[in-house]
Tab-separated table of C-alpha atoms in Angstrom:
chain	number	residue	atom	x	y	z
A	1446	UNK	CA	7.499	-13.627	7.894
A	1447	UNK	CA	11.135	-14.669	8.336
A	1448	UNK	CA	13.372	-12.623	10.164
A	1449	UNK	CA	15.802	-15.374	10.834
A	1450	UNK	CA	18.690	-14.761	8.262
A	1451	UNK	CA	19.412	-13.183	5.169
A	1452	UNK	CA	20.752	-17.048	4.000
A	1453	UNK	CA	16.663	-17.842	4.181
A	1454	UNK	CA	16.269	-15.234	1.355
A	1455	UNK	CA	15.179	-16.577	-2.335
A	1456	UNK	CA	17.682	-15.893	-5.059
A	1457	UNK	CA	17.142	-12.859	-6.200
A	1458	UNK	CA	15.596	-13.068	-10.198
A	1459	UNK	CA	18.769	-11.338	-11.608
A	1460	UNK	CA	21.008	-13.992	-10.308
A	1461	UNK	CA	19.068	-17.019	-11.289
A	1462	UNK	CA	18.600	-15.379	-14.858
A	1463	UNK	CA	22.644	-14.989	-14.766
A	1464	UNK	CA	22.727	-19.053	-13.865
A	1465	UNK	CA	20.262	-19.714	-16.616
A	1466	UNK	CA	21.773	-17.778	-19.491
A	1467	UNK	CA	25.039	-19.923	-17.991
A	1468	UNK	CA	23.385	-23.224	-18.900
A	1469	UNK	CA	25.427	-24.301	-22.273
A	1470	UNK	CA	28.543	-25.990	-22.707
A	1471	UNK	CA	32.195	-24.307	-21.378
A	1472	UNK	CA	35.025	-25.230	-20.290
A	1473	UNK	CA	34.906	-27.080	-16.903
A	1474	UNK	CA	36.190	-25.730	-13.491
A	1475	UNK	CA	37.243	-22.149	-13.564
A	1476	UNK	CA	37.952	-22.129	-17.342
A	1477	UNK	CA	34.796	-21.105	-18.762
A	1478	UNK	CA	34.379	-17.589	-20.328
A	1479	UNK	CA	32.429	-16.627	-17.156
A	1480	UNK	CA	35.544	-17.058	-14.631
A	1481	UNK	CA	37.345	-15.390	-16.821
A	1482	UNK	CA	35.862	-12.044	-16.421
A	1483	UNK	CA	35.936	-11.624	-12.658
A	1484	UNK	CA	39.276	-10.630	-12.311
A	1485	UNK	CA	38.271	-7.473	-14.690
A	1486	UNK	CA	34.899	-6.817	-13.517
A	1487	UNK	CA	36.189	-6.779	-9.580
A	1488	UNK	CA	38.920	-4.859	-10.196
A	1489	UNK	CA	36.856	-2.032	-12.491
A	1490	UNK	CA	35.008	-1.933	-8.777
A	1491	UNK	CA	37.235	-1.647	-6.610
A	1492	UNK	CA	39.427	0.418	-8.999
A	1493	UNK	CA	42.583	-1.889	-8.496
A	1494	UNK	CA	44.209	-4.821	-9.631
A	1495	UNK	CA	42.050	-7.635	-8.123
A	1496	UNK	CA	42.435	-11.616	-8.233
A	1497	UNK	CA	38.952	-13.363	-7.685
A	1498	UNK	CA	37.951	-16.594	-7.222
A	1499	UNK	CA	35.068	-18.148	-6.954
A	1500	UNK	CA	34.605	-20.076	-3.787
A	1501	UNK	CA	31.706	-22.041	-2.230
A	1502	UNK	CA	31.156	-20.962	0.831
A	1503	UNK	CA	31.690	-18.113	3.063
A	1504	UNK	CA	33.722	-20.683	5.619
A	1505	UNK	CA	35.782	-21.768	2.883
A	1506	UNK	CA	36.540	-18.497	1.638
A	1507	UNK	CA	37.179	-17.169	5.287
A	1508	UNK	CA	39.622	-20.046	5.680
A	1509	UNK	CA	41.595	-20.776	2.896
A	1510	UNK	CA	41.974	-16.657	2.776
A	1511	UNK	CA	43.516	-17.281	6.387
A	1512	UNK	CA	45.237	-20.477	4.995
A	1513	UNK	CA	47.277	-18.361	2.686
A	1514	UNK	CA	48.212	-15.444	5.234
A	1515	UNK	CA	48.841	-17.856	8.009
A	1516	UNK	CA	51.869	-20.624	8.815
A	1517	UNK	CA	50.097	-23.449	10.652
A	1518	UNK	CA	52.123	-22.345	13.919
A	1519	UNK	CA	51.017	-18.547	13.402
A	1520	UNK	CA	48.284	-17.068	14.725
A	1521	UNK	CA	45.417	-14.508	13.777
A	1522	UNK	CA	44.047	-11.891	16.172
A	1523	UNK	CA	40.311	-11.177	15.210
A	1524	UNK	CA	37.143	-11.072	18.014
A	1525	UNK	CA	36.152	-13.425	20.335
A	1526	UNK	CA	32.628	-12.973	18.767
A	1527	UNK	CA	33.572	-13.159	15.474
A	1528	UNK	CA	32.154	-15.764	13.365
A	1529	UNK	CA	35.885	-17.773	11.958
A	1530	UNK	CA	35.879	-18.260	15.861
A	1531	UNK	CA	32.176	-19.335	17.040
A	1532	UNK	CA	30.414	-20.480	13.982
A	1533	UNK	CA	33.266	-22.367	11.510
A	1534	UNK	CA	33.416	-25.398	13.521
A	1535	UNK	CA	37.145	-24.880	13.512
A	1536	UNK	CA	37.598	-24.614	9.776
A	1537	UNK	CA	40.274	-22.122	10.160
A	1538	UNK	CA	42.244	-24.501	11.959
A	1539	UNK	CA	41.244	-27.569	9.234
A	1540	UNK	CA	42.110	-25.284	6.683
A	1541	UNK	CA	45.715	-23.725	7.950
A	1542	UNK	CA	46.739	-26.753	9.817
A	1543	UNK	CA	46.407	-25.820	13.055
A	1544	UNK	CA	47.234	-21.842	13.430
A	1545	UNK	CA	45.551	-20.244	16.357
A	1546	UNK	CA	42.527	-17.893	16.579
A	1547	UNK	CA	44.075	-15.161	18.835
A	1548	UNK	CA	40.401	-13.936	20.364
A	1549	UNK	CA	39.947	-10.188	21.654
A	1550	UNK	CA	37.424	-7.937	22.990
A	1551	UNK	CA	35.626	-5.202	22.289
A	1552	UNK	CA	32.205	-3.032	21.706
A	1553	UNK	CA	30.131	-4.514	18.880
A	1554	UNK	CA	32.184	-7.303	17.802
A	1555	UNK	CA	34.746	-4.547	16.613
A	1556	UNK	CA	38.463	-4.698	17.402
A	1557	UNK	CA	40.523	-1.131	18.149
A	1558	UNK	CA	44.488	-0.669	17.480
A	1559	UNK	CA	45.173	-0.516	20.876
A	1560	UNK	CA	43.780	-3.655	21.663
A	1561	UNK	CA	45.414	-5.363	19.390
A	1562	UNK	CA	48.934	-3.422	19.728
A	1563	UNK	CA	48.410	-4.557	23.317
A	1564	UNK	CA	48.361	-8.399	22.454
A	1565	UNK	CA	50.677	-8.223	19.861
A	1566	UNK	CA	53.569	-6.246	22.333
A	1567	UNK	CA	52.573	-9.532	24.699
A	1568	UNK	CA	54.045	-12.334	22.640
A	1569	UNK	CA	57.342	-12.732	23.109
A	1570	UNK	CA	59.487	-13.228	20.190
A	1571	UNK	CA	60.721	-16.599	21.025
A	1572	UNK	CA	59.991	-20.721	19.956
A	1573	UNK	CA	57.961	-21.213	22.915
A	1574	UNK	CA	55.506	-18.584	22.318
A	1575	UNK	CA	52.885	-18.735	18.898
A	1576	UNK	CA	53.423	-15.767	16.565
A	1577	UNK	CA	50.760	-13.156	15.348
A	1578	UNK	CA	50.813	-13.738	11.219
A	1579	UNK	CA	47.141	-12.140	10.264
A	1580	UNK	CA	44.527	-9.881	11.825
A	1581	UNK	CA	40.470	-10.593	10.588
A	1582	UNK	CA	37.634	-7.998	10.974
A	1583	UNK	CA	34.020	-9.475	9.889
A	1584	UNK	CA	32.620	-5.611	7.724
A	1585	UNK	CA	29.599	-5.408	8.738
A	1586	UNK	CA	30.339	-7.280	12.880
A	1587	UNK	CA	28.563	-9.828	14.417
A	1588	UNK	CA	26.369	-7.191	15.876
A	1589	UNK	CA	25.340	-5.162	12.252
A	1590	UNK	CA	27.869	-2.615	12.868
A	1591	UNK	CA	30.278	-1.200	10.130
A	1592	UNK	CA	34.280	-0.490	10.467
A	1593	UNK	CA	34.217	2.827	8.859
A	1594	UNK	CA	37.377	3.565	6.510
A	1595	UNK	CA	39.742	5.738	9.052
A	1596	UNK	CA	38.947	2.620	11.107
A	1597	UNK	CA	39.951	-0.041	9.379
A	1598	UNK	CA	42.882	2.051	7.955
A	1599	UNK	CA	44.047	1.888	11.697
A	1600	UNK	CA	43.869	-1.674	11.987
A	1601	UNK	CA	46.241	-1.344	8.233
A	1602	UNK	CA	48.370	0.663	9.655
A	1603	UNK	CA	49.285	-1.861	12.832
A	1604	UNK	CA	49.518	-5.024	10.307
A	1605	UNK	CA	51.895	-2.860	7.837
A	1606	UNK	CA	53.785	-1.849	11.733
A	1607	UNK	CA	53.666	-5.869	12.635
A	1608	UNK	CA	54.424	-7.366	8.996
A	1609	UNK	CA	50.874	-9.256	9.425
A	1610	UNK	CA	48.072	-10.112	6.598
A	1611	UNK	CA	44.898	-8.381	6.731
A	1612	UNK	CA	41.537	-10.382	6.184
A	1613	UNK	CA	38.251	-8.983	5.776
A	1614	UNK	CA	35.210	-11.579	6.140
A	1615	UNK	CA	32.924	-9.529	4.026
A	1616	UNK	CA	29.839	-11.713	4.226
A	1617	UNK	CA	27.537	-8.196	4.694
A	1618	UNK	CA	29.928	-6.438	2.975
A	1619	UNK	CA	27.672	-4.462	0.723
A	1620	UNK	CA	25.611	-3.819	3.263
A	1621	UNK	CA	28.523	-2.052	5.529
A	1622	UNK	CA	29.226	-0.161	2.107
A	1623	UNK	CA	25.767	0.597	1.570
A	1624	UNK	CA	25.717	2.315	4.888
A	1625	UNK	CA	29.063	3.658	4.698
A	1626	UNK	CA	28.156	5.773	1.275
A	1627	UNK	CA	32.117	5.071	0.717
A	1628	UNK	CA	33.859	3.784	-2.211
A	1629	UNK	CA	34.499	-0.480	-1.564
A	1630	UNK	CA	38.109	0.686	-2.012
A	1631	UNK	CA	38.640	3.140	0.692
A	1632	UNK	CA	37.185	0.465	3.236
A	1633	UNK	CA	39.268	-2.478	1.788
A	1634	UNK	CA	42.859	-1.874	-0.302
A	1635	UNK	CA	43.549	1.494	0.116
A	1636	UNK	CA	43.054	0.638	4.429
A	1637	UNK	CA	45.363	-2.109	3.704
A	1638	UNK	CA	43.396	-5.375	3.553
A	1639	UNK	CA	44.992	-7.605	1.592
A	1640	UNK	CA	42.089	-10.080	1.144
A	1641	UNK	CA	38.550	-9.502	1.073
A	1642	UNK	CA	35.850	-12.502	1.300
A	1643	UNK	CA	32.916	-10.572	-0.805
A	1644	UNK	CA	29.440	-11.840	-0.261
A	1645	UNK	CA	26.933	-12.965	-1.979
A	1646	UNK	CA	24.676	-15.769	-0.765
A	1647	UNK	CA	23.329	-13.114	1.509
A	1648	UNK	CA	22.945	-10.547	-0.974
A	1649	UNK	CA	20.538	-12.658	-3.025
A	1650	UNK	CA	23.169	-15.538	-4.394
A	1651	UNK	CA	22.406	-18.903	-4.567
A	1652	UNK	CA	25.538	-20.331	-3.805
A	1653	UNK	CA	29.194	-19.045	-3.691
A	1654	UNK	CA	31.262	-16.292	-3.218
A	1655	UNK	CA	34.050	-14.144	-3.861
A	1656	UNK	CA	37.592	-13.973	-2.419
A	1657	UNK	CA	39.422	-11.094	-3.628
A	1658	UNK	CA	43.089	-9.998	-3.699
A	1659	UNK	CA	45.317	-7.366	-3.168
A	1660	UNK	CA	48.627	-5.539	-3.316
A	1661	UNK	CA	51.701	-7.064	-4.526
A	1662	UNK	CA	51.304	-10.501	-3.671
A	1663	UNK	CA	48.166	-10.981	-5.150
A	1664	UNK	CA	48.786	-13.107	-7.388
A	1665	UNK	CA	50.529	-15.720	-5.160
A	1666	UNK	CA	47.941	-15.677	-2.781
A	1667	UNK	CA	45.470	-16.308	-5.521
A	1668	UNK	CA	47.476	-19.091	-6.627
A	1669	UNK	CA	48.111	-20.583	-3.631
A	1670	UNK	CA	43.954	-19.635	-2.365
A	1671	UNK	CA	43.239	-22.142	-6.172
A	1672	UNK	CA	45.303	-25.258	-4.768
A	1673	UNK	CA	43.548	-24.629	-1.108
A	1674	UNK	CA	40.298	-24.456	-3.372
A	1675	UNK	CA	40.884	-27.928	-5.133
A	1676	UNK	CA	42.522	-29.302	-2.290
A	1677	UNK	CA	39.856	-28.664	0.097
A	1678	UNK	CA	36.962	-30.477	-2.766
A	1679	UNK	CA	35.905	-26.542	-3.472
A	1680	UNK	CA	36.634	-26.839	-7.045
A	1681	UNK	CA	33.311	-26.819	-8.868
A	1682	UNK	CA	33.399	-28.914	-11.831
A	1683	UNK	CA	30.818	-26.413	-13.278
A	1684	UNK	CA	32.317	-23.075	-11.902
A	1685	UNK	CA	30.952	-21.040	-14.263
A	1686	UNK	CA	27.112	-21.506	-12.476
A	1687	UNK	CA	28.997	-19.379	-9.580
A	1688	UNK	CA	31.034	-16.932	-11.631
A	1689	UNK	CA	27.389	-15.926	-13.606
A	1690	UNK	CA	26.326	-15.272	-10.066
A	1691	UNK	CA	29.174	-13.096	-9.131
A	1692	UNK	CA	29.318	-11.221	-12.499
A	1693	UNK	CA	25.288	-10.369	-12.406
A	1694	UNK	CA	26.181	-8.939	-8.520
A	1695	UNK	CA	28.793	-6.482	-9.237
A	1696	UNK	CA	28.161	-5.691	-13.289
A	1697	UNK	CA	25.082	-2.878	-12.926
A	1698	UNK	CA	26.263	-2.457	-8.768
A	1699	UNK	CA	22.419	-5.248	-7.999
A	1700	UNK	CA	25.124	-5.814	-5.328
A	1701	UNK	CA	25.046	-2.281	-3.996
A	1702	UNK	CA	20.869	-1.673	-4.833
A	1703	UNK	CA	20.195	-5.262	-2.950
A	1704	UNK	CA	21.699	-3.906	0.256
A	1705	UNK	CA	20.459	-0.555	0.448
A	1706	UNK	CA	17.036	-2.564	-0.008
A	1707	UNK	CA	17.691	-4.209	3.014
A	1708	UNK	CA	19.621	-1.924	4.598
A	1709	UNK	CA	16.081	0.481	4.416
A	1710	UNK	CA	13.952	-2.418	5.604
A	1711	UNK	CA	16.020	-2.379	8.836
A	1712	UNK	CA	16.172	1.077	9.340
A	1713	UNK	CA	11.987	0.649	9.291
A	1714	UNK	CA	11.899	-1.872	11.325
A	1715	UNK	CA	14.700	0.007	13.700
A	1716	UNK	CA	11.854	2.960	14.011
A	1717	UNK	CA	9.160	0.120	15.369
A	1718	UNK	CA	11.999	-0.987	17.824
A	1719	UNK	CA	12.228	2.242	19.319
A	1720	UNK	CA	13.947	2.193	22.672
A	1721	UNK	CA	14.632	-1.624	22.584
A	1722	UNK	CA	17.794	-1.678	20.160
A	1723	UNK	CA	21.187	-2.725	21.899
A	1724	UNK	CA	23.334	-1.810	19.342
A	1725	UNK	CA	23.069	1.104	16.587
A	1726	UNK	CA	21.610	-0.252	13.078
A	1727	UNK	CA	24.091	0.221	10.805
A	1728	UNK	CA	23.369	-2.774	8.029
A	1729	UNK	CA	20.979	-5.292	8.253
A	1730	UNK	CA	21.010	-6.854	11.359
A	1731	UNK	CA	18.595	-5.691	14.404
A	1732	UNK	CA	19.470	-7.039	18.176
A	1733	UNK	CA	16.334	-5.796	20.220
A	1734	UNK	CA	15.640	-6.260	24.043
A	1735	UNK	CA	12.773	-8.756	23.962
A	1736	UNK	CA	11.276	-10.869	26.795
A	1737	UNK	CA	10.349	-14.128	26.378
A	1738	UNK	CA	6.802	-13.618	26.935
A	1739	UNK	CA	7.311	-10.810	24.290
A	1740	UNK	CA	9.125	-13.035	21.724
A	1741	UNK	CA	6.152	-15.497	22.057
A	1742	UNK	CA	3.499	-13.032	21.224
A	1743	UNK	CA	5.372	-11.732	18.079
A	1744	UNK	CA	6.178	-15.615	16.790
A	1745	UNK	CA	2.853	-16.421	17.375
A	1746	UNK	CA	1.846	-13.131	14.517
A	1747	UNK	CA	3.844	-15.361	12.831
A	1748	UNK	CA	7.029	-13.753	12.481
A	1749	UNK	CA	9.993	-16.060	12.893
A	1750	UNK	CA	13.628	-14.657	14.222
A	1751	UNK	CA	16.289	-15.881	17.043
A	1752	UNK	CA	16.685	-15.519	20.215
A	1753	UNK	CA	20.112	-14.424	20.728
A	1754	UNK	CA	20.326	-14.183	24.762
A	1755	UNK	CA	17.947	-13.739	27.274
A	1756	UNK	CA	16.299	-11.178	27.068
A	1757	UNK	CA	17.573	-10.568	23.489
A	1758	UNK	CA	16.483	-11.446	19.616
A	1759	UNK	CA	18.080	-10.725	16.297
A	1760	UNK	CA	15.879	-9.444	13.397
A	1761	UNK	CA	17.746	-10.063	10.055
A	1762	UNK	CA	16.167	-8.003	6.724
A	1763	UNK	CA	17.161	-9.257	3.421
A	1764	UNK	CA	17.350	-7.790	-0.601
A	1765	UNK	CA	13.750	-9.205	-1.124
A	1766	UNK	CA	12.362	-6.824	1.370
A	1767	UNK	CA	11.390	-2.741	1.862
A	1768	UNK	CA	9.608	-0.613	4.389
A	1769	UNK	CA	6.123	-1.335	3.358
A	1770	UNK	CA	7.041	-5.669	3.701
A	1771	UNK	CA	8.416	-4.969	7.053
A	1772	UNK	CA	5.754	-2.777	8.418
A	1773	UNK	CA	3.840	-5.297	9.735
A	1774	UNK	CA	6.531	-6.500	12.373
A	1775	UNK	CA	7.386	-2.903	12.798
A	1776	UNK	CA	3.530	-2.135	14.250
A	1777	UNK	CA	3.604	-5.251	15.691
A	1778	UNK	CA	7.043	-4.347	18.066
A	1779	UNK	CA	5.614	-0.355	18.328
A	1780	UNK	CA	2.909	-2.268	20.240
A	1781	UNK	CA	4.716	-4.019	22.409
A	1782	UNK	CA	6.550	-0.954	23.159
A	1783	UNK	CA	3.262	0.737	23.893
């Protein structure tokens, strides 16, 4: 049983049926009757003008999102955990020429107003010194946890204060929604974020995924996101494989119903890890106190997961799974705990 990621997962059937009722001639790139639609369809969501693109890859969309919030001598505050910083092997920096990643603290992979008030009030407004131009919060963190909307509405508020973007990496977004119970636009454009990177690979996808704008300059960022896109070798001759895969994720909410699947296979396997959870479970993502000795007798039941520290794993559930699939690791970590 894998436990390792929810990019592991199999597509989920409603996706690949989307790609397969794709298969017949369009137009190529994003011209095809199927790219067409996701400006409408994301913006009946989120209950807002929206301009969506397809994009391949969460680290593209994370980047050229940044790209067009960001002069290359700017900078963007986001965590020192958070995953433009640690796992993009600099594509931020590819991808804006050469703006900084202004890393902060804090609990959970979550950053507070006052920490990053207190940064911002620190560079001085001068050549010498590299301006703030963005923040980026990852919804749900590095550690599961989900930026609820008063939150992120006071990380909005300091941007608006500062004149800076706002980037969400949503890779678990639905699953921060799921938890949250709240409508995607009360944790997104109404908190200020002015660009959103929506998953989907996660949620079931094959490949691709969404980045979605904004407010008034919306539409210039989404033009300027579509040169970044071709410029960067993103530009899928046959885009319309990815926009099927978008549409058949947000038309019927199998966005939403994926991640509350997963979302309740954590929660079960949360109950197994009783008294061994570092951080509360608030999406998908489990990070247990396990010994080594411990983490070899559960691999060798043949579940498969990573060690995260010493001393420390992560369990990842996915859309495929429910209580009942995850039961067995859930006995099998209540008896370690006995």
């Amino acid at each position: 049983m894998h436990f390792f990621s929810d990019n592991a997962t199999p597509v989920c059937p409603d996706v690949m049926a989307a790609m397969a009722a794709a298969d017949r001639a369009d137009h190529g790139y994003d011209g095809d009757i199927w790219s067409a639609r996701l400006n409408g369809v994301f913006s009946d969501l989120f209950e807002t003008p929206v301009e969506a693109l397809w994009i391949a890859s969460g680290t593209a969309a994370n980047s050229i999102a940044l790209a067009c919030l960001c002069p290359p001598y700017g900078g963007v505050l986001c965590h020192e955990e958070a995953h433009i910083v640690v796992d993009e092997c600099g594509a931020p920096g590819f991808y804006t020429h050469g703006a900084s990643l202004m890393a902060l603290p804090g609990a959970g992979a979550k950053l507070s107003p006052d920490i990053v008030t207190e940064r911002l009030k620190a560079i001085r407004p001068d050549v010498h010194q590299v301006p703030a131009r963005a923040i980026s919060i990852t919804q749900a963190t590095e550690y599961g946890l989900a930026y609820t909307p008063d939150e992120v509405a006071a990380l909005g508020a300091v941007a608006r204060e500062y004149g800076l973007g706002f980037h969400m990496d949503g890779a678990r977004f639905a699953n921060a929604v799921a938890h949250l119970g709240c409508h995607p636009g009360d944790v997104t454009w109404r908190a200020g974020v002015d660009v959103l990177s929506f998953g989907c690979v996660k949620n079931g996808g094959m490949i691709g995924e969404a980045l979605l704008f904004f407010g008034d300059r919306a539409q210039a960022r989404a033009a300027e996101a579509a040169r970044w896109r071709k410029r960067g070798g993103h530009l899928f001759s046959k885009g319309r494989y990815l926009a099927a895969q978008l549409l058949a994720m947000v038309e019927g909410d199998l966005w939403l119903r994926n991640a509350e699947a997963a979302n309740a296979a954590a929660q079960a396997l949360a109950a197994g890890a009783a008294g061994r959870l570092m951080y509360p479970v608030e999406a998908n993502e489990l990070f247990i106190r396990l010994t080594a000795q411990e983490a070899a007798a559960l691999r060798a039941q043949g579940f498969d997961f990573y060690d995260w520290s010493e001393g420390a794993a992560r369990l990842v559930t996915n859309w495929s799974h429910d209580a009942a699939s995850v039961k067995p690791l859930a006995d099998a970590l209540g008896t370690l705990s006995a």
